[in-house]
Amino acid sequence: MTDPLPTSAESRPAARCPVHPGAVPLEGDEYRQNPAQLYRRLRREHGSVAPVLLDGGIPAWLVMGYSEVHYVTSHDELFARDSRRWNAWDAVPDDWPLLPFVAYQPSALFTEGAEHQRRAGVISAALDGVDQFELETRCRRIADVLIDRFAGRGAADLTADFAHPLALRAAVMMAGMPVAGEDTEALVDDLRMVGDAAEGEDPVAAYGRVGARIQQLLKEKRAQPGADVTSRMLAHPAGLSDEEIVNDLIGVVAASQQPTANWIGNTLRLLLTDDRFALDLSGGRLSVGQALNEVLWLDTPTQNFIGRWAVRDIQLGGRHIREGDCLILGLAAANTDPQIWPESHVGAAGNSAHLSFSNGEHRCPYPAPLLAELIARSAVEALLERLPDVVLAVEPEELVWRPSVWLRGLTALPVQFSPAPLSTS
Ligand code: HEM
């Protein structure tokens, strides 16, 4: 597979730092535990576009205004996706922790214009072929198998035991791999390591193994096509090369698992901690839908997305953005922008105009948001049906958010319940 790092001086343009006094490091305790508070402060001090410092003091702009994020994502000709444009590459060390998200890769994520339309068109068509009724049934079965593993214990951590493995298995299954078996378990574990390596684990080696397994999957599906995303990508008239399909398939699986897992986890947290939902837990399909939507407004799984790179010098939110500057889409901040919520009231009910799936050409591609909702809804409903008296095992204030600037998800969601029988499915 192609080296994800820009290697030549040519592809690492000279740094031109947009930092001015007051640039804020996008990290620390305030950020981790209460990002909404940090966004409010940044908005007060800097307006809708704030100068920030990423890991190691690397400068970028955090775009927090709803209309500014909308503008940036609607104008690819001004704010583009190919990160090789970055004017700060010289300042980025080779072991920078954000490289997996930012370093150019030959996948649809980093392509632009007609080439992006070609690649994203194939992804959308392949996802559009997913049978939604079957997906729901199969997700329900995955949920049952995972719940069976802890149902008798009366206690579980719903992030590690449920939300994350479920979202991963759903992604692997849509790609056309069996949901059970040693091979799948190994892939699921490697995918987890790529996004969330524990100490002592090697995410680069894991990424290599994922690539090799996906390559193998292509061979298998070419020999014996099935009703799955991989087979549909192979058969698409756009005629993508194997290398393009491997990269885009890794992109699809990686782009789906963490956000969907955190959507499930954050929704379960809301249902278990907020009295407004407690009354309806056992019967309330409507409540689950409302909770899923509210999470997208207030605790969205992809809280910040890196990013876009300015194609030329331009003004945005009163800031002078220079060619090659990096802009972070502040999706969580944009969703709670007081300009769209008078008197600080964020009313999510019945309103899905949030930016949680981004916007414009590179938005989360149709029908991925629908599939993600189906997976998340089946998971949450299955859990509430199987464990009707589930409650938090700690005080709500003891729940800890993961120390990520990009994703919003809990480190653990410990719960208790009456031990339940195994499923019959
Ligand atoms: C079945 C589950 C999902 C799949 C298959 C999926 C797939 C993808 C793909 C392929 C992209 C890259 C699009 C491109 O660059 O052209 C993408 C982008 C994105 N997705 Fe999803 N996704 C899923 C779930 C989610 C969820 C649950 C969220 C958050 C609530 C989310 C938020 C985003 C965002 C913010 C982007 C970045 C868009 C941008 O660059 O502006 N996705 N997704």
GROMACS .gro file of C-alpha atoms and ligand atoms in nm:
model
  468
    1MET     CA    1   0.000   0.000   0.000
    2THR     CA    2   0.116   0.357  -0.066
    3ASP     CA    3   0.310   0.531   0.212
    4PRO     CA    4   0.057   0.763   0.381
    5LEU     CA    5   0.323   1.025   0.462
    6PRO     CA    6   0.424   1.296   0.220
    7THR     CA    7   0.790   1.213   0.170
    8SER     CA    8   0.947   1.472  -0.057
    9ALA     CA    9   1.024   1.835   0.018
   10GLU     CA   10   0.790   1.911  -0.272
   11SER     CA   11   0.492   1.753  -0.094
   12ARG     CA   12   0.580   1.923   0.236
   13PRO     CA   13   0.538   2.293   0.157
   14ALA     CA   14   0.713   2.549   0.377
   15ALA     CA   15   0.540   2.633   0.704
   16ARG     CA   16   0.359   2.967   0.732
   17CYS     CA   17   0.218   2.991   1.078
   18PRO     CA   18  -0.128   3.145   1.119
   19VAL     CA   19  -0.083   3.167   1.496
   20HIS     CA   20  -0.123   3.500   1.669
   21PRO     CA   21  -0.128   3.575   2.041
   22GLY     CA   22  -0.418   3.398   2.204
   23ALA     CA   23  -0.414   3.078   2.001
   24VAL     CA   24  -0.562   2.808   2.223
   25PRO     CA   25  -0.429   2.453   2.261
   26LEU     CA   26  -0.706   2.213   2.166
   27GLU     CA   27  -0.647   1.977   2.455
   28GLY     CA   28  -0.644   1.961   2.835
   29ASP     CA   29  -0.894   1.887   3.110
   30GLU     CA   30  -1.144   2.162   3.021
   31TYR     CA   31  -1.157   2.031   2.668
   32ARG     CA   32  -1.182   1.667   2.773
   33GLN     CA   33  -1.461   1.694   3.028
   34ASN     CA   34  -1.658   1.990   2.900
   35PRO     CA   35  -1.581   2.082   2.540
   36ALA     CA   36  -1.905   2.283   2.514
   37GLN     CA   37  -1.768   2.518   2.781
   38LEU     CA   38  -1.440   2.556   2.590
   39TYR     CA   39  -1.628   2.632   2.266
   40ARG     CA   40  -1.831   2.900   2.449
   41ARG     CA   41  -1.509   3.059   2.578
   42LEU     CA   42  -1.340   3.040   2.238
   43ARG     CA   43  -1.645   3.195   2.075
   44ARG     CA   44  -1.646   3.478   2.329
   45GLU     CA   45  -1.276   3.546   2.287
   46HIS     CA   46  -1.229   3.482   1.914
   47GLY     CA   47  -1.565   3.474   1.735
   48SER     CA   48  -1.677   3.195   1.506
   49VAL     CA   49  -1.329   3.103   1.375
   50ALA     CA   50  -1.059   3.057   1.641
   51PRO     CA   51  -0.684   3.008   1.606
   52VAL     CA   52  -0.594   2.683   1.784
   53LEU     CA   53  -0.286   2.473   1.845
   54LEU     CA   54  -0.294   2.100   1.782
   55ASP     CA   55  -0.067   1.843   1.946
   56GLY     CA   56   0.289   1.975   1.962
   57GLY     CA   57   0.180   2.336   1.899
   58ILE     CA   58   0.088   2.286   1.532
   59PRO     CA   59  -0.140   2.576   1.424
   60ALA     CA   60  -0.487   2.541   1.271
   61TRP     CA   61  -0.824   2.720   1.265
   62LEU     CA   62  -1.125   2.581   1.451
   63VAL     CA   63  -1.440   2.677   1.258
   64MET     CA   64  -1.722   2.693   1.514
   65GLY     CA   65  -2.000   2.896   1.349
   66TYR     CA   66  -2.286   2.699   1.192
   67SER     CA   67  -2.291   2.922   0.884
   68GLU     CA   68  -1.908   2.922   0.859
   69VAL     CA   69  -1.890   2.538   0.872
   70HIS     CA   70  -2.171   2.531   0.616
   71TYR     CA   71  -1.980   2.777   0.394
   72VAL     CA   72  -1.649   2.590   0.420
   73THR     CA   73  -1.805   2.252   0.340
   74SER     CA   74  -2.010   2.397   0.053
   75HIS     CA   75  -1.711   2.554  -0.124
   76ASP     CA   76  -1.463   2.283  -0.219
   77GLU     CA   77  -1.301   2.519  -0.466
   78LEU     CA   78  -1.191   2.736  -0.170
   79PHE     CA   79  -1.152   2.482   0.109
   80ALA     CA   80  -1.028   2.153  -0.030
   81ARG     CA   81  -0.963   1.807   0.109
   82ASP     CA   82  -0.614   1.713  -0.015
   83SER     CA   83  -0.392   1.762   0.290
   84ARG     CA   84  -0.076   1.790   0.080
   85ARG     CA   85  -0.176   2.157   0.047
   86TRP     CA   86  -0.088   2.218   0.413
   87ASN     CA   87   0.158   2.501   0.469
   88ALA     CA   88   0.264   2.360   0.808
   89TRP     CA   89   0.401   2.021   0.700
   90ASP     CA   90   0.757   2.133   0.785
   91ALA     CA   91   0.656   2.170   1.149
   92VAL     CA   92   0.493   1.826   1.171
   93PRO     CA   93   0.713   1.555   1.323
   94ASP     CA   94   0.721   1.210   1.162
   95ASP     CA   95   0.566   1.053   1.473
   96TRP     CA   96   0.286   1.312   1.506
   97PRO     CA   97  -0.014   1.133   1.661
   98LEU     CA   98  -0.258   1.297   1.419
   99LEU     CA   99  -0.083   1.170   1.106
  100PRO     CA  100  -0.327   0.879   1.059
  101PHE     CA  101  -0.607   1.138   1.017
  102VAL     CA  102  -0.417   1.401   0.821
  103ALA     CA  103  -0.144   1.240   0.610
  104TYR     CA  104  -0.258   1.206   0.251
  105GLN     CA  105  -0.382   0.860   0.158
  106PRO     CA  106  -0.492   0.747  -0.186
  107SER     CA  107  -0.853   0.701  -0.072
  108ALA     CA  108  -1.178   0.881  -0.159
  109LEU     CA  109  -1.141   1.082   0.162
  110PHE     CA  110  -0.852   1.285   0.017
  111THR     CA  111  -0.958   1.308  -0.347
  112GLU     CA  112  -1.120   1.615  -0.499
  113GLY     CA  113  -1.346   1.722  -0.786
  114ALA     CA  114  -1.434   1.472  -1.056
  115GLU     CA  115  -1.208   1.206  -0.904
  116HIS     CA  116  -1.390   1.235  -0.572
  117GLN     CA  117  -1.727   1.210  -0.745
  118ARG     CA  118  -1.611   0.891  -0.918
  119ARG     CA  119  -1.485   0.731  -0.596
  120ALA     CA  120  -1.766   0.852  -0.367
  121GLY     CA  121  -2.022   0.749  -0.633
  122VAL     CA  122  -1.897   0.390  -0.610
  123ILE     CA  123  -1.912   0.396  -0.228
  124SER     CA  124  -2.266   0.537  -0.229
  125ALA     CA  125  -2.390   0.287  -0.487
  126ALA     CA  126  -2.234  -0.003  -0.294
  127LEU     CA  127  -2.388   0.115   0.036
  128ASP     CA  128  -2.722   0.176  -0.136
  129GLY     CA  129  -2.738  -0.194  -0.216
  130VAL     CA  130  -2.748  -0.286   0.155
  131ASP     CA  131  -3.085  -0.445   0.231
  132GLN     CA  132  -3.203  -0.238   0.527
  133PHE     CA  133  -3.445  -0.500   0.661
  134GLU     CA  134  -3.175  -0.764   0.652
  135LEU     CA  135  -2.924  -0.527   0.813
  136GLU     CA  136  -3.167  -0.466   1.099
  137THR     CA  137  -3.226  -0.839   1.152
  138ARG     CA  138  -2.855  -0.916   1.141
  139CYS     CA  139  -2.768  -0.630   1.378
  140ARG     CA  140  -3.029  -0.759   1.618
  141ARG     CA  141  -2.861  -1.101   1.602
  142ILE     CA  142  -2.515  -0.949   1.661
  143ALA     CA  143  -2.659  -0.758   1.958
  144ASP     CA  144  -2.809  -1.079   2.101
  145VAL     CA  145  -2.478  -1.267   2.071
  146LEU     CA  146  -2.289  -0.984   2.246
  147ILE     CA  147  -2.554  -0.948   2.519
  148ASP     CA  148  -2.546  -1.327   2.575
  149ARG     CA  149  -2.178  -1.291   2.670
  150PHE     CA  150  -2.263  -1.076   2.974
  151ALA     CA  151  -2.638  -1.128   3.034
  152GLY     CA  152  -2.579  -1.381   3.313
  153ARG     CA  153  -2.325  -1.158   3.493
  154GLY     CA  154  -2.569  -0.880   3.587
  155ALA     CA  155  -2.305  -0.621   3.501
  156ALA     CA  156  -2.123  -0.497   3.190
  157ASP     CA  157  -1.932  -0.210   3.037
  158LEU     CA  158  -2.157  -0.113   2.749
  159THR     CA  159  -1.876   0.057   2.554
  160ALA     CA  160  -1.623  -0.230   2.545
  161ASP     CA  161  -1.873  -0.517   2.573
  162PHE     CA  162  -2.141  -0.385   2.343
  163ALA     CA  163  -2.126  -0.056   2.146
  164HIS     CA  164  -1.777  -0.090   1.998
  165PRO     CA  165  -1.782  -0.462   1.908
  166LEU     CA  166  -2.133  -0.425   1.764
  167ALA     CA  167  -2.044  -0.133   1.534
  168LEU     CA  168  -1.729  -0.314   1.420
  169ARG     CA  169  -1.913  -0.636   1.345
  170ALA     CA  170  -2.184  -0.449   1.155
  171ALA     CA  171  -1.916  -0.280   0.939
  172VAL     CA  172  -1.731  -0.606   0.871
  173MET     CA  173  -2.059  -0.778   0.789
  174MET     CA  174  -2.163  -0.509   0.536
  175ALA     CA  175  -1.822  -0.555   0.370
  176GLY     CA  176  -1.911  -0.920   0.317
  177MET     CA  177  -1.721  -1.105   0.588
  178PRO     CA  178  -1.883  -1.352   0.825
  179VAL     CA  179  -1.965  -1.190   1.161
  180ALA     CA  180  -1.821  -1.481   1.356
  181GLY     CA  181  -1.504  -1.688   1.329
  182GLU     CA  182  -1.135  -1.653   1.410
  183ASP     CA  183  -1.055  -1.459   1.097
  184THR     CA  184  -1.325  -1.200   1.165
  185GLU     CA  185  -1.231  -1.176   1.532
  186ALA     CA  186  -0.870  -1.100   1.429
  187LEU     CA  187  -0.983  -0.834   1.177
  188VAL     CA  188  -1.221  -0.677   1.427
  189ASP     CA  189  -0.937  -0.662   1.680
  190ASP     CA  190  -0.696  -0.508   1.428
  191LEU     CA  191  -0.953  -0.247   1.325
  192ARG     CA  192  -1.001  -0.156   1.689
  193MET     CA  193  -0.623  -0.121   1.726
  194VAL     CA  194  -0.600   0.110   1.423
  195GLY     CA  195  -0.852   0.351   1.575
  196ASP     CA  196  -0.783   0.300   1.942
  197ALA     CA  197  -0.453   0.123   2.020
  198ALA     CA  198  -0.391   0.025   2.382
  199GLU     CA  199  -0.043   0.057   2.532
  200GLY     CA  200   0.197  -0.192   2.377
  201GLU     CA  201  -0.017  -0.245   2.065
  202ASP     CA  202   0.117  -0.146   1.724
  203PRO     CA  203  -0.150   0.035   1.517
  204VAL     CA  204   0.076   0.055   1.209
  205ALA     CA  205   0.125  -0.323   1.204
  206ALA     CA  206  -0.248  -0.366   1.265
  207TYR     CA  207  -0.323  -0.135   0.968
  208GLY     CA  208  -0.096  -0.352   0.751
  209ARG     CA  209  -0.284  -0.666   0.853
  210VAL     CA  210  -0.621  -0.495   0.782
  211GLY     CA  211  -0.495  -0.401   0.432
  212ALA     CA  212  -0.378  -0.758   0.365
  213ARG     CA  213  -0.710  -0.904   0.485
  214ILE     CA  214  -0.914  -0.662   0.271
  215GLN     CA  215  -0.696  -0.750  -0.028
  216GLN     CA  216  -0.769  -1.117   0.038
  217LEU     CA  217  -1.142  -1.032   0.067
  218LEU     CA  218  -1.128  -0.876  -0.280
  219LYS     CA  219  -0.982  -1.198  -0.421
  220GLU     CA  220  -1.253  -1.405  -0.252
  221LYS     CA  221  -1.534  -1.179  -0.373
  222ARG     CA  222  -1.398  -1.164  -0.727
  223ALA     CA  223  -1.407  -1.545  -0.733
  224GLN     CA  224  -1.744  -1.567  -0.561
  225PRO     CA  225  -1.942  -1.240  -0.554
  226GLY     CA  226  -2.206  -1.195  -0.286
  227ALA     CA  227  -2.471  -0.945  -0.179
  228ASP     CA  228  -2.219  -0.719  -0.006
  229VAL     CA  229  -2.045  -0.381  -0.035
  230THR     CA  230  -1.715  -0.532  -0.157
  231SER     CA  231  -1.875  -0.729  -0.441
  232ARG     CA  232  -2.077  -0.425  -0.548
  233MET     CA  233  -1.763  -0.206  -0.553
  234LEU     CA  234  -1.585  -0.467  -0.767
  235ALA     CA  235  -1.878  -0.487  -1.010
  236HIS     CA  236  -1.934  -0.109  -1.039
  237PRO     CA  237  -1.901   0.023  -1.398
  238ALA     CA  238  -1.658   0.296  -1.281
  239GLY     CA  239  -1.398   0.016  -1.286
  240LEU     CA  240  -1.195   0.110  -0.978
  241SER     CA  241  -0.855  -0.060  -0.948
  242ASP     CA  242  -0.797  -0.313  -0.668
  243GLU     CA  243  -0.575  -0.061  -0.488
  244GLU     CA  244  -0.851   0.204  -0.503
  245ILE     CA  245  -1.112  -0.040  -0.374
  246VAL     CA  246  -0.888  -0.160  -0.090
  247ASN     CA  247  -0.821   0.198   0.023
  248ASP     CA  248  -1.185   0.303  -0.005
  249LEU     CA  249  -1.310  -0.009   0.170
  250ILE     CA  250  -1.073   0.050   0.461
  251GLY     CA  251  -1.204   0.408   0.460
  252VAL     CA  252  -1.566   0.292   0.472
  253VAL     CA  253  -1.506   0.046   0.755
  254ALA     CA  254  -1.290   0.290   0.953
  255ALA     CA  255  -1.529   0.583   0.894
  256SER     CA  256  -1.825   0.380   1.012
  257GLN     CA  257  -1.711   0.198   1.323
  258GLN     CA  258  -1.596   0.463   1.574
  259PRO     CA  259  -1.872   0.720   1.506
  260THR     CA  260  -2.145   0.456   1.508
  261ALA     CA  261  -2.008   0.297   1.826
  262ASN     CA  262  -1.996   0.634   1.998
  263TRP     CA  263  -2.344   0.721   1.873
  264ILE     CA  264  -2.471   0.400   2.041
  265GLY     CA  265  -2.271   0.464   2.360
  266ASN     CA  266  -2.365   0.832   2.391
  267THR     CA  267  -2.732   0.750   2.332
  268LEU     CA  268  -2.730   0.479   2.599
  269ARG     CA  269  -2.567   0.726   2.835
  270LEU     CA  270  -2.839   0.983   2.767
  271LEU     CA  271  -3.116   0.726   2.817
  272LEU     CA  272  -2.962   0.606   3.143
  273THR     CA  273  -2.886   0.946   3.292
  274ASP     CA  274  -3.170   1.175   3.185
  275ASP     CA  275  -3.506   1.156   3.364
  276ARG     CA  276  -3.688   1.276   3.054
  277PHE     CA  277  -3.624   0.937   2.897
  278ALA     CA  278  -3.644   0.714   3.205
  279LEU     CA  279  -4.023   0.680   3.209
  280ASP     CA  280  -4.038   0.539   2.859
  281LEU     CA  281  -3.735   0.313   2.856
  282SER     CA  282  -3.919  -0.017   2.843
  283GLY     CA  283  -4.169   0.067   2.572
  284GLY     CA  284  -4.044   0.379   2.408
  285ARG     CA  285  -3.932   0.337   2.049
  286LEU     CA  286  -4.007   0.707   2.011
  287SER     CA  287  -3.776   0.785   2.301
  288VAL     CA  288  -3.489   0.593   2.147
  289GLY     CA  289  -3.535   0.792   1.824
  290GLN     CA  290  -3.544   1.118   2.017
  291ALA     CA  291  -3.235   1.025   2.217
  292LEU     CA  292  -3.044   0.931   1.899
  293ASN     CA  293  -3.132   1.269   1.746
  294GLU     CA  294  -3.055   1.467   2.062
  295VAL     CA  295  -2.712   1.307   2.083
  296LEU     CA  296  -2.635   1.426   1.730
  297TRP     CA  297  -2.705   1.783   1.844
  298LEU     CA  298  -2.546   1.781   2.188
  299ASP     CA  299  -2.287   1.499   2.207
  300THR     CA  300  -2.213   1.428   1.845
  301PRO     CA  301  -1.973   1.135   1.787
  302THR     CA  302  -1.744   1.326   1.545
  303GLN     CA  303  -1.714   1.647   1.743
  304ASN     CA  304  -1.435   1.793   1.529
  305PHE     CA  305  -1.319   1.680   1.187
  306ILE     CA  306  -0.978   1.753   1.037
  307GLY     CA  307  -1.028   1.897   0.789
  308ARG     CA  308  -1.005   2.125   0.493
  309TRP     CA  309  -0.708   2.318   0.348
  310ALA     CA  310  -0.744   2.671   0.208
  311VAL     CA  311  -0.689   2.681  -0.167
  312ARG     CA  312  -0.605   3.053  -0.156
  313ASP     CA  313  -0.592   3.350   0.082
  314ILE     CA  314  -0.947   3.425   0.198
  315GLN     CA  315  -1.153   3.591   0.473
  316LEU     CA  316  -1.366   3.367   0.697
  317GLY     CA  317  -1.555   3.479   1.008
  318GLY     CA  318  -1.348   3.799   1.012
  319ARG     CA  319  -1.020   3.605   0.998
  320HIS     CA  320  -0.756   3.621   0.733
  321ILE     CA  321  -0.700   3.258   0.630
  322ARG     CA  322  -0.389   3.200   0.423
  323GLU     CA  323  -0.341   2.960   0.136
  324GLY     CA  324  -0.254   2.616   0.273
  325ASP     CA  325  -0.390   2.684   0.626
  326CYS     CA  326  -0.564   2.393   0.793
  327LEU     CA  327  -0.927   2.432   0.902
  328ILE     CA  328  -1.094   2.199   1.149
  329LEU     CA  329  -1.469   2.152   1.108
  330GLY     CA  330  -1.602   2.220   1.458
  331LEU     CA  331  -1.917   2.014   1.412
  332ALA     CA  332  -2.014   2.000   1.781
  333ALA     CA  333  -1.960   2.374   1.826
  334ALA     CA  334  -2.154   2.452   1.506
  335ASN     CA  335  -2.449   2.241   1.624
  336THR     CA  336  -2.474   2.452   1.940
  337ASP     CA  337  -2.399   2.789   1.778
  338PRO     CA  338  -2.609   3.049   1.965
  339GLN     CA  339  -2.673   3.219   1.628
  340ILE     CA  340  -2.903   2.931   1.537
  341TRP     CA  341  -3.035   2.873   1.891
  342PRO     CA  342  -3.172   3.198   2.033
  343GLU     CA  343  -3.144   3.228   2.413
  344SER     CA  344  -2.903   2.932   2.423
  345HIS     CA  345  -3.190   2.688   2.383
  346VAL     CA  346  -3.088   2.386   2.175
  347GLY     CA  347  -3.416   2.220   2.079
  348ALA     CA  348  -3.336   1.895   1.904
  349ALA     CA  349  -3.684   1.743   1.883
  350GLY     CA  350  -3.797   1.685   1.526
  351ASN     CA  351  -3.506   1.884   1.385
  352SER     CA  352  -3.227   1.712   1.196
  353ALA     CA  353  -3.051   2.014   1.046
  354HIS     CA  354  -2.739   1.944   1.254
  355LEU     CA  355  -2.397   1.918   1.089
  356SER     CA  356  -2.302   1.589   1.255
  357PHE     CA  357  -2.267   1.415   0.919
  358SER     CA  358  -2.096   1.728   0.781
  359ASN     CA  359  -2.218   1.884   0.458
  360GLY     CA  360  -2.128   1.928   0.094
  361GLU     CA  361  -1.930   1.708  -0.142
  362HIS     CA  362  -1.735   1.521   0.128
  363ARG     CA  363  -2.022   1.478   0.375
  364CYS     CA  364  -2.085   1.132   0.514
  365PRO     CA  365  -2.209   0.974   0.191
  366TYR     CA  366  -2.569   0.874   0.128
  367PRO     CA  367  -2.700   0.634   0.258
  368ALA     CA  368  -2.435   0.588   0.534
  369PRO     CA  369  -2.621   0.810   0.787
  370LEU     CA  370  -2.937   0.600   0.738
  371LEU     CA  371  -2.747   0.274   0.778
  372ALA     CA  372  -2.567   0.408   1.087
  373GLU     CA  373  -2.901   0.506   1.239
  374LEU     CA  374  -3.043   0.164   1.167
  375ILE     CA  375  -2.745  -0.006   1.332
  376ALA     CA  376  -2.754   0.229   1.632
  377ARG     CA  377  -3.130   0.203   1.678
  378SER     CA  378  -3.133  -0.179   1.655
  379ALA     CA  379  -2.848  -0.198   1.906
  380VAL     CA  380  -3.008   0.034   2.162
  381GLU     CA  381  -3.352  -0.124   2.129
  382ALA     CA  382  -3.212  -0.477   2.158
  383LEU     CA  383  -3.026  -0.385   2.474
  384LEU     CA  384  -3.328  -0.222   2.639
  385GLU     CA  385  -3.552  -0.513   2.545
  386ARG     CA  386  -3.311  -0.777   2.676
  387LEU     CA  387  -3.214  -0.590   2.995
  388PRO     CA  388  -3.526  -0.387   3.086
  389ASP     CA  389  -3.403  -0.291   3.435
  390VAL     CA  390  -3.055  -0.180   3.324
  391VAL     CA  391  -2.917   0.112   3.528
  392LEU     CA  392  -2.586   0.292   3.556
  393ALA     CA  393  -2.343   0.126   3.798
  394VAL     CA  394  -2.175   0.459   3.884
  395GLU     CA  395  -2.290   0.815   3.941
  396PRO     CA  396  -2.337   1.003   3.611
  397GLU     CA  397  -2.061   1.249   3.712
  398GLU     CA  398  -1.816   0.959   3.738
  399LEU     CA  399  -1.842   0.877   3.367
  400VAL     CA  400  -1.524   0.976   3.186
  401TRP     CA  401  -1.504   1.097   2.826
  402ARG     CA  402  -1.221   0.967   2.609
  403PRO     CA  403  -0.934   1.214   2.579
  404SER     CA  404  -0.995   1.276   2.207
  405VAL     CA  405  -1.032   1.610   2.036
  406TRP     CA  406  -1.202   1.441   1.742
  407LEU     CA  407  -1.436   1.179   1.878
  408ARG     CA  408  -1.686   1.215   2.159
  409GLY     CA  409  -1.731   0.889   2.344
  410LEU     CA  410  -1.701   0.746   2.693
  411THR     CA  411  -1.405   0.545   2.818
  412ALA     CA  412  -1.654   0.310   2.986
  413LEU     CA  413  -2.028   0.286   3.052
  414PRO     CA  414  -2.061   0.051   3.352
  415VAL     CA  415  -2.414  -0.079   3.410
  416GLN     CA  416  -2.599  -0.326   3.632
  417PHE     CA  417  -2.913  -0.529   3.566
  418SER     CA  418  -3.090  -0.844   3.679
  419PRO     CA  419  -2.911  -1.143   3.524
  420ALA     CA  420  -3.102  -1.228   3.207
  421PRO     CA  421  -3.149  -1.558   3.018
  422LEU     CA  422  -2.964  -1.630   2.693
  423SER     CA  423  -3.136  -1.524   2.372
  424THR     CA  424  -3.327  -1.780   2.173
  425SER     CA  425  -3.212  -1.653   1.832
  426HEM     C1  426  -2.263   0.287   0.845
  426HEM     C2  427  -2.191   0.381   0.906
  426HEM     C3  428  -2.108   0.484   0.831
  426HEM     C4  429  -2.042   0.473   0.711
  426HEM     C5  430  -2.039   0.354   0.616
  426HEM     C6  431  -1.974   0.601   0.689
  426HEM     C7  432  -1.894   0.629   0.579
  426HEM     C8  433  -1.828   0.747   0.557
  426HEM     C9  434  -1.738   0.774   0.447
  426HEM    C10  435  -1.701   0.675   0.337
  426HEM    C11  436  -1.694   0.903   0.459
  426HEM    C12  437  -1.597   0.977   0.365
  426HEM    C13  438  -1.676   1.065   0.271
  426HEM    C14  439  -1.590   1.141   0.174
  426HEM     O1  440  -1.482   1.194   0.207
  426HEM     O2  441  -1.634   1.155   0.059
  426HEM    C15  442  -1.756   0.958   0.578
  426HEM    C16  443  -1.737   1.084   0.623
  426HEM    C17  444  -1.792   1.133   0.739
  426HEM     N1  445  -1.879   1.069   0.823
  426HEM    FE1  446  -1.952   0.884   0.801
  426HEM     N2  447  -2.001   0.686   0.795
  426HEM    C18  448  -2.081   0.618   0.884
  426HEM    C19  449  -2.129   0.666   1.004
  426HEM    C20  450  -2.111   0.794   1.049
  426HEM    C21  451  -2.161   0.846   1.175
  426HEM    C22  452  -2.242   0.767   1.277
  426HEM    C23  453  -2.121   0.977   1.184
  426HEM    C24  454  -2.147   1.076   1.293
  426HEM    C25  455  -2.262   1.090   1.353
  426HEM    C26  456  -2.045   1.007   1.064
  426HEM    C27  457  -1.989   1.130   1.035
  426HEM    C28  458  -1.907   1.155   0.927
  426HEM    C29  459  -1.837   1.281   0.908
  426HEM    C30  460  -1.842   1.402   1.001
  426HEM    C31  461  -1.762   1.268   0.791
  426HEM    C32  462  -1.665   1.371   0.734
  426HEM    C33  463  -1.727   1.449   0.623
  426HEM    C34  464  -1.641   1.562   0.572
  426HEM     O3  465  -1.522   1.548   0.538
  426HEM     O4  466  -1.697   1.670   0.562
  426HEM     N3  467  -2.042   0.894   0.985
  426HEM     N4  468  -1.838   0.862   0.635
   0.00000   0.00000   0.00000
